[in-house]
Amino acid sequence: MSNNKTVHLVLFGIGQIGSTLINQIEAVRLRLQQDQNLQLKIPIIANSKLAFFDKDGISGTWETDFDTFSVPYKIDEIISYVNQHKFENLIAIDATASVTFTNNYIPLIENGFHIVSANKVANTLRYEFYQALRVALKKNNKSFLYETNVGAGLPVIETVKNLYNSGDQINRIRGVFSGSLSYIFNTFSNADVPFSKIINDASNLGLTEPDAREDLSGNDVARKLLILARELNIKTEFQDIVIESLVPKQLNGKTTLHQFKSRSKELDAPFVKLKTALETNQVLRYVGDLDVAKNKLEVKLISEDRNSALGQLKGADSVFEIFTKSYGEQPLVIQGAGAGKHVTARGVLSDVIKLSSLIN
Ligand SMILES: NC(=O)c1ccc[n+]([C@@H]2O[C@H](COP(=O)([O-])OP(=O)(O)OC[C@H]3O[C@@H](n4cnc5c(N)ncnc54)[C@H](OP(=O)(O)O)[C@@H]3O)[C@@H](O)[C@H]2O)c1
């Protein structure tokens, strides 16, 4: 049995994912100690403005402690604090959705931190930054894990990475990458309900972003597609992706959210027309599609055989079909809940544990 190892986690973002993660760590603490001699300590938690410091690691009272004792902070103060306490085995967890926070990645890496992130931003900025980040990681002998960037807790990135590193030839990755759009089209295909009502229901169920146009625009699917393409060493940019937005031109960014909601019935007739044009064995699916040979990244609405993996999708599940030389005609398929705070926090925690076993 290996010696005891303490890993120090600095958690940025204590919203849905961050707070669920803290609770999951607390619940598995004893087992990690017993099975792996691993102790996870969280000496700092922070939101966008305030941080709470506890050199012994936060406890079950972290929420009230944060409310009572948190103080305004700058990233340099976080770095000074961990240096001052000589904390080893440092992992910064990005559970924010922030663009500006990613400016901290390289300084954190240069100051001894590994990074685990649920935030997609760092992997979807321009390729130059993507590359600079990897150079900094290599130079400082640090790791960056981000399994939850695509498919939440589903093991998509790890699988794609393993296939690529082991020399398989990945020809295509295709799938329904968005839980909200999965729900919308799975429901629309099976029920005679207006498209606008389904969007409204999805929003009430908390499946869409507050402004559903962020989902319907295809940008989130495109970001996931970009991350997968870059795993295959395809040096591509967000602007290279061909995106078929589902937001009608007259209801795009120039209209307010209120206007969009009150006029969303304008989507009903065009979608009925699309559904009527389908053959009896077909359904509509909104997919991300990466064709490696053609170097083509597309986000689009397709008609799909209802008996295929994509066609049979239920609820708000995501599905990823990975076509490779070794797997031949039939793709490797990864399917399941592709969003939600429990599965996502679990995926972040898996990354933390994986990384903990690598560092000494
Ligand atoms: N929910 C899912 O199913 C899912 C799945 C996969 C990935 N993700 C990703 O997980 C991340 C977190 O999602 P969430 O649902 O937990 O978001 P959330 O509930 O909105 O929480 C975001 C947290 O980040 C903090 N924050 C924002 N900017 C920050 C900054 N510059 N520095 C430090 N903290 C900052 C916020 O603090 P304030 O309160 O001060 O703003 C808040 O505590 C996002 O990137 C999301 O895309 C989510």
Coordinates of C-alpha atoms and ligand atoms in Angstrom, one line a residue:
M1 CA 0.0 0.0 0.0
S2 CA 1.3 3.5 -0.9
N3 CA 2.0 6.2 1.6
N4 CA -0.6 8.7 2.6
K5 CA -1.0 11.5 0.1
T6 CA -2.7 14.8 0.6
V7 CA -3.9 16.7 -2.4
H8 CA -4.9 20.4 -2.0
L9 CA -7.8 21.6 -4.1
V10 CA -8.6 25.2 -4.7
L11 CA -12.1 25.5 -6.0
F12 CA -13.1 28.4 -8.2
G13 CA -16.9 28.5 -8.6
I14 CA -19.3 27.3 -6.0
G15 CA -22.5 27.4 -8.0
Q16 CA -24.3 24.2 -9.1
I17 CA -21.3 22.2 -10.0
G18 CA -18.9 23.5 -7.4
S19 CA -21.2 23.0 -4.4
T20 CA -22.3 19.6 -5.6
L21 CA -18.6 18.6 -5.9
I22 CA -17.9 19.7 -2.3
N23 CA -20.7 17.5 -1.1
Q24 CA -19.6 14.6 -3.2
I25 CA -16.0 14.9 -1.9
E26 CA -17.3 14.9 1.7
A27 CA -19.4 11.8 1.0
V28 CA -16.5 9.8 -0.5
R29 CA -13.8 11.1 1.9
L30 CA -13.5 8.0 4.1
R31 CA -13.5 5.6 1.2
L32 CA -10.7 7.5 -0.5
Q33 CA -8.7 7.4 2.7
Q34 CA -9.3 3.7 3.3
D35 CA -8.9 2.4 -0.3
Q36 CA -6.3 4.8 -1.8
N37 CA -4.7 6.5 1.2
L38 CA -5.8 9.7 -0.4
Q39 CA -6.9 12.8 1.4
L40 CA -8.5 15.6 -0.5
K41 CA -8.3 19.0 1.3
I42 CA -10.0 22.1 0.0
P43 CA -8.2 25.1 1.7
I44 CA -9.7 27.7 -0.6
I45 CA -13.1 28.1 -2.2
A46 CA -14.0 31.2 -4.3
N47 CA -16.7 32.8 -6.3
S48 CA -16.2 35.7 -8.7
K49 CA -15.5 38.2 -5.9
L50 CA -14.9 36.5 -2.6
A51 CA -12.8 33.7 -1.3
F52 CA -12.8 31.7 2.0
F53 CA -9.5 30.4 3.3
D54 CA -9.0 27.6 5.8
K55 CA -5.6 26.0 6.0
D56 CA -7.0 22.8 7.4
G57 CA -9.5 22.5 4.6
I58 CA -13.2 23.4 4.6
S59 CA -15.6 21.4 6.7
G60 CA -19.3 20.6 6.6
T61 CA -20.1 24.2 7.6
W62 CA -18.5 25.6 4.5
E63 CA -21.6 27.4 3.3
T64 CA -22.0 29.5 6.5
D65 CA -18.3 29.8 6.8
F66 CA -18.2 31.3 3.3
D67 CA -21.1 33.6 4.0
T68 CA -19.4 34.8 7.3
F69 CA -15.7 34.8 6.6
S70 CA -15.1 35.2 2.9
V71 CA -13.1 38.2 1.7
P72 CA -12.5 39.9 -1.6
Y73 CA -9.4 38.4 -3.3
K74 CA -7.1 38.6 -6.2
I75 CA -5.5 35.5 -7.9
D76 CA -2.0 36.6 -6.6
E77 CA -3.3 36.4 -3.0
I78 CA -4.4 32.8 -3.6
I79 CA -1.0 31.9 -5.0
S80 CA 0.8 33.6 -2.0
Y81 CA -1.4 31.8 0.4
V82 CA -0.6 28.3 -0.9
N83 CA 3.1 29.2 -1.1
Q84 CA 3.0 30.6 2.5
H85 CA 1.5 27.3 3.8
K86 CA 3.8 25.2 1.5
F87 CA 0.8 23.2 0.2
E88 CA 1.9 20.5 -2.1
N89 CA 0.0 18.6 -4.7
L90 CA -2.1 21.5 -5.9
I91 CA -5.1 21.3 -8.2
A92 CA -7.1 24.4 -9.2
I93 CA -10.7 23.4 -10.2
D94 CA -12.5 25.7 -12.6
A95 CA -16.2 25.3 -11.9
T96 CA -17.0 28.7 -13.4
A97 CA -18.4 29.5 -16.8
S98 CA -16.0 32.5 -16.9
V99 CA -14.0 33.7 -19.9
T100 CA -11.8 36.0 -17.8
F101 CA -10.9 33.2 -15.3
T102 CA -9.1 31.3 -18.0
N103 CA -6.5 34.2 -18.0
N104 CA -5.4 32.7 -14.6
Y105 CA -4.6 29.2 -16.0
I106 CA -1.1 29.9 -17.1
P107 CA -0.1 31.8 -14.0
L108 CA -1.6 29.0 -11.8
I109 CA 0.3 26.4 -13.8
E110 CA 3.5 28.4 -13.5
N111 CA 2.9 28.5 -9.7
G112 CA 2.6 24.7 -9.2
F113 CA -1.1 24.0 -9.9
H114 CA -2.5 21.2 -12.0
I115 CA -5.9 22.2 -13.5
V116 CA -9.3 20.3 -13.6
S117 CA -12.0 22.2 -15.5
A118 CA -15.7 21.9 -16.1
N119 CA -15.5 25.2 -18.0
K120 CA -15.3 24.8 -21.8
V121 CA -13.8 28.2 -22.5
A122 CA -10.1 27.5 -22.3
N123 CA -10.4 24.8 -24.9
T124 CA -12.5 26.8 -27.3
L125 CA -10.6 30.1 -27.5
R126 CA -8.4 30.7 -30.5
Y127 CA -5.9 27.9 -31.2
E128 CA -2.9 30.1 -30.2
F129 CA -4.1 30.1 -26.6
Y130 CA -4.9 26.3 -26.7
Q131 CA -1.3 25.7 -27.8
A132 CA 0.2 28.2 -25.3
L133 CA -1.6 26.5 -22.5
R134 CA -0.2 23.1 -23.5
V135 CA 3.3 24.5 -23.8
A136 CA 3.0 25.9 -20.3
L137 CA 1.7 22.5 -19.0
K138 CA 4.6 20.7 -20.6
K139 CA 7.2 23.1 -19.4
N140 CA 6.0 23.0 -15.8
N141 CA 5.2 19.3 -15.8
K142 CA 1.6 19.8 -15.0
S143 CA -1.7 18.2 -16.1
F144 CA -5.0 19.6 -17.3
L145 CA -8.1 17.4 -17.2
Y146 CA -11.5 18.4 -18.6
E147 CA -13.6 15.3 -19.2
T148 CA -16.8 17.2 -18.4
N149 CA -16.3 19.7 -21.2
V150 CA -18.0 17.2 -23.6
G151 CA -20.9 15.0 -22.5
A152 CA -20.6 16.0 -18.7
G153 CA -19.8 12.7 -16.8
L154 CA -19.7 10.5 -19.9
P155 CA -16.2 9.2 -20.7
V156 CA -16.1 10.9 -24.2
I157 CA -12.8 12.8 -24.1
E158 CA -10.9 10.0 -22.4
T159 CA -12.1 7.5 -25.0
V160 CA -11.3 9.7 -28.0
K161 CA -7.9 10.4 -26.5
N162 CA -7.1 6.7 -25.9
L163 CA -8.2 5.8 -29.4
Y164 CA -6.1 8.5 -30.9
N165 CA -3.0 7.9 -28.7
S166 CA -3.1 4.1 -29.3
G167 CA -2.9 4.7 -33.1
D168 CA -6.5 4.0 -34.2
Q169 CA -7.7 6.0 -37.1
I170 CA -10.7 8.1 -36.1
N171 CA -12.7 8.9 -39.2
R172 CA -15.8 10.5 -37.8
I173 CA -17.4 11.6 -34.6
R174 CA -21.1 12.2 -34.8
G175 CA -23.9 12.6 -32.2
V176 CA -26.4 14.5 -30.2
F177 CA -24.2 16.5 -27.9
S178 CA -26.8 18.7 -26.2
G179 CA -29.2 17.5 -23.5
S180 CA -31.6 20.3 -24.1
L181 CA -31.7 19.8 -27.9
S182 CA -32.0 16.1 -27.4
Y183 CA -35.1 16.6 -25.2
I184 CA -36.6 19.0 -27.7
F185 CA -36.2 16.8 -30.8
N186 CA -36.9 13.5 -29.0
T187 CA -40.2 15.0 -27.7
F188 CA -41.1 16.7 -31.0
S189 CA -40.6 13.5 -32.9
N190 CA -42.9 11.4 -30.7
A191 CA -45.7 13.9 -29.9
D192 CA -48.0 16.2 -31.7
V193 CA -47.0 19.2 -29.7
P194 CA -46.1 22.7 -31.1
F195 CA -42.3 23.2 -31.2
S196 CA -42.6 26.4 -29.1
K197 CA -44.4 24.6 -26.3
I198 CA -41.6 22.0 -26.2
I199 CA -39.0 24.8 -25.9
N200 CA -41.1 26.3 -23.1
D201 CA -41.4 23.0 -21.3
A202 CA -37.6 22.3 -21.7
S203 CA -36.9 25.8 -20.2
N204 CA -39.3 25.1 -17.2
L205 CA -37.6 21.8 -16.6
G206 CA -34.3 23.7 -16.4
L207 CA -32.9 21.9 -19.4
T208 CA -32.2 25.0 -21.5
E209 CA -30.1 28.1 -20.7
P210 CA -32.2 31.0 -19.4
D211 CA -32.3 32.3 -23.0
A212 CA -33.1 29.1 -25.0
R213 CA -31.6 30.8 -28.1
E214 CA -28.1 30.0 -26.6
D215 CA -29.0 26.3 -27.1
L216 CA -30.9 26.8 -30.4
S217 CA -28.1 28.8 -31.9
G218 CA -25.9 25.6 -32.0
N219 CA -23.0 27.4 -30.4
D220 CA -22.7 25.1 -27.4
V221 CA -22.8 22.0 -29.7
A222 CA -20.1 23.7 -31.9
R223 CA -17.9 24.3 -28.9
K224 CA -18.0 20.6 -28.0
L225 CA -17.3 19.6 -31.5
L226 CA -14.3 21.9 -31.6
I227 CA -12.9 20.4 -28.4
L228 CA -13.2 16.9 -29.9
A229 CA -11.6 17.9 -33.2
R230 CA -8.7 19.5 -31.3
E231 CA -8.2 16.2 -29.4
L232 CA -7.4 14.7 -32.8
N233 CA -4.8 17.3 -33.3
I234 CA -6.9 19.2 -35.9
K235 CA -5.8 22.8 -35.7
T236 CA -9.2 24.4 -36.2
E237 CA -11.0 27.5 -34.9
F238 CA -14.6 28.1 -33.8
Q239 CA -15.2 30.2 -37.0
D240 CA -14.4 27.2 -39.2
I241 CA -17.5 25.3 -38.0
V242 CA -20.5 25.4 -40.2
I243 CA -23.4 25.9 -37.8
E244 CA -27.1 25.7 -38.8
S245 CA -28.8 27.9 -36.2
L246 CA -32.3 27.0 -35.3
V247 CA -33.1 30.6 -34.3
P248 CA -35.0 32.3 -37.1
K249 CA -33.3 35.5 -38.3
Q250 CA -36.2 37.7 -37.2
L251 CA -35.8 36.4 -33.6
N252 CA -32.0 36.5 -33.3
G253 CA -29.8 38.6 -31.0
K254 CA -31.4 41.8 -32.1
T255 CA -34.6 40.9 -30.3
T256 CA -34.9 40.8 -26.5
L257 CA -35.5 37.6 -24.6
H258 CA -39.0 38.8 -23.8
Q259 CA -39.7 39.4 -27.6
F260 CA -38.3 35.9 -28.4
K261 CA -40.5 34.3 -25.8
S262 CA -43.6 36.1 -26.9
R263 CA -43.0 35.3 -30.6
S264 CA -41.7 31.8 -30.2
K265 CA -44.8 30.5 -32.0
E266 CA -43.2 31.7 -35.2
L267 CA -41.0 28.5 -35.0
D268 CA -44.0 26.2 -35.0
A269 CA -45.0 26.3 -38.7
P270 CA -41.5 25.8 -40.1
F271 CA -40.9 22.8 -37.8
V272 CA -44.2 21.2 -38.7
K273 CA -43.2 21.5 -42.3
L274 CA -39.9 19.7 -41.6
K275 CA -41.7 17.0 -39.7
T276 CA -44.3 16.5 -42.4
A277 CA -41.5 16.1 -45.0
L278 CA -40.0 13.1 -43.2
E279 CA -40.5 9.5 -44.2
T280 CA -42.4 7.4 -41.7
N281 CA -39.3 5.7 -40.3
Q282 CA -37.5 9.0 -39.8
V283 CA -37.0 11.5 -37.0
L284 CA -35.4 14.9 -36.7
R285 CA -32.1 15.1 -34.8
Y286 CA -29.8 18.1 -34.1
V287 CA -26.2 16.8 -34.4
G288 CA -22.6 17.7 -34.3
D289 CA -20.6 16.0 -37.1
L290 CA -16.9 15.9 -37.5
D291 CA -15.6 14.4 -40.8
V292 CA -11.9 14.0 -40.2
A293 CA -10.8 13.2 -43.8
K294 CA -12.7 16.3 -45.1
N295 CA -11.6 18.3 -42.1
K296 CA -15.2 19.4 -41.8
L297 CA -17.1 20.4 -38.6
E298 CA -20.8 20.8 -38.9
V299 CA -23.7 21.4 -36.6
K300 CA -26.9 20.7 -38.3
L301 CA -30.5 19.4 -38.3
I302 CA -30.8 16.0 -40.0
S303 CA -33.5 13.4 -40.7
E304 CA -32.4 10.1 -39.1
D305 CA -33.7 6.6 -39.2
R306 CA -35.7 6.1 -36.0
N307 CA -34.0 2.7 -35.4
S308 CA -30.4 4.0 -35.3
A309 CA -28.6 4.9 -32.1
L310 CA -29.4 8.6 -32.7
G311 CA -32.9 7.9 -33.7
Q312 CA -33.7 5.8 -30.6
L313 CA -32.5 8.5 -28.2
K314 CA -34.8 9.2 -25.2
G315 CA -35.3 12.0 -22.7
A316 CA -32.4 14.4 -22.5
D317 CA -29.7 11.9 -23.2
S318 CA -26.6 12.6 -25.3
V319 CA -25.1 10.1 -27.7
F320 CA -21.6 10.1 -29.3
E321 CA -20.8 7.8 -32.2
I322 CA -17.1 7.3 -32.8
F323 CA -16.2 5.7 -36.2
T324 CA -12.7 4.3 -36.4
K325 CA -10.7 2.0 -38.5
S326 CA -10.5 -0.7 -35.8
Y327 CA -14.2 -0.5 -35.0
G328 CA -15.1 -0.8 -38.8
E329 CA -18.7 -0.2 -40.0
Q330 CA -20.3 -0.1 -36.5
P331 CA -19.3 2.9 -34.4
L332 CA -18.3 2.8 -30.7
V333 CA -21.3 4.4 -29.0
I334 CA -21.3 6.3 -25.7
Q335 CA -24.7 7.3 -24.5
G336 CA -26.4 8.6 -21.3
A337 CA -27.1 11.8 -19.4
G338 CA -24.9 14.4 -21.0
A339 CA -25.8 17.2 -18.5
G340 CA -26.9 17.7 -14.9
K341 CA -25.1 18.8 -11.7
H342 CA -24.7 15.3 -10.2
V343 CA -23.1 13.6 -13.2
T344 CA -21.0 16.7 -14.0
A345 CA -19.6 17.1 -10.5
R346 CA -19.0 13.3 -10.4
G347 CA -17.0 13.7 -13.7
V348 CA -14.9 16.6 -12.1
L349 CA -14.3 14.4 -9.1
S350 CA -13.2 11.5 -11.3
D351 CA -10.7 13.9 -13.0
V352 CA -9.4 15.0 -9.5
I353 CA -8.9 11.4 -8.4
K354 CA -7.3 10.4 -11.6
L355 CA -4.9 13.3 -11.4
S356 CA -4.2 12.6 -7.7
S357 CA -3.0 9.2 -8.6
L358 CA -0.6 10.7 -11.1
I359 CA 1.0 13.3 -8.9
N360 CA 3.4 12.6 -6.0
Ligands
LIG1 N1 -24.6 22.1 -15.4 C1 -24.2 21.1 -16.2 O1 -24.9 20.2 -16.5 C2 -22.8 21.2 -16.8 C3 -22.3 20.2 -17.6 C4 -21.0 20.3 -18.1 C5 -20.3 21.4 -17.8 N2 -20.8 22.4 -17.0 C6 -20.0 23.6 -16.8 O2 -19.7 23.8 -15.4 C7 -19.4 25.1 -15.2 C8 -20.1 25.6 -13.9 O3 -21.5 25.5 -14.2 P1 -22.6 25.8 -13.0 O4 -23.9 25.3 -13.5 O5 -22.1 25.3 -11.7 O6 -22.6 27.4 -13.0 P2 -23.2 28.4 -11.9 O7 -24.1 27.7 -11.0 O8 -23.6 29.7 -12.6 O9 -21.9 28.8 -11.0 C9 -20.8 29.5 -11.4 C10 -19.9 29.8 -10.3 O10 -18.7 30.4 -10.9 C11 -18.4 31.6 -10.1 N3 -17.6 32.5 -11.0 C12 -17.9 33.1 -12.1 N4 -16.9 33.9 -12.5 C13 -15.8 33.6 -11.7 C14 -14.5 34.0 -11.7 N5 -14.0 34.9 -12.6 N6 -13.7 33.6 -10.7 C15 -14.1 32.7 -9.7 N7 -15.4 32.3 -9.7 C16 -16.2 32.7 -10.7 C17 -19.7 32.1 -9.8 O11 -19.6 33.1 -8.8 P3 -20.6 34.3 -8.7 O12 -21.8 33.8 -8.0 O13 -19.9 35.3 -7.9 O14 -20.9 34.8 -10.1 C18 -20.4 30.8 -9.3 O15 -20.0 30.5 -8.0 C19 -19.8 25.9 -16.4 O16 -18.6 26.2 -17.2 C20 -20.7 24.9 -17.2 O17 -20.7 25.1 -18.6 C21 -22.0 22.4 -16.5

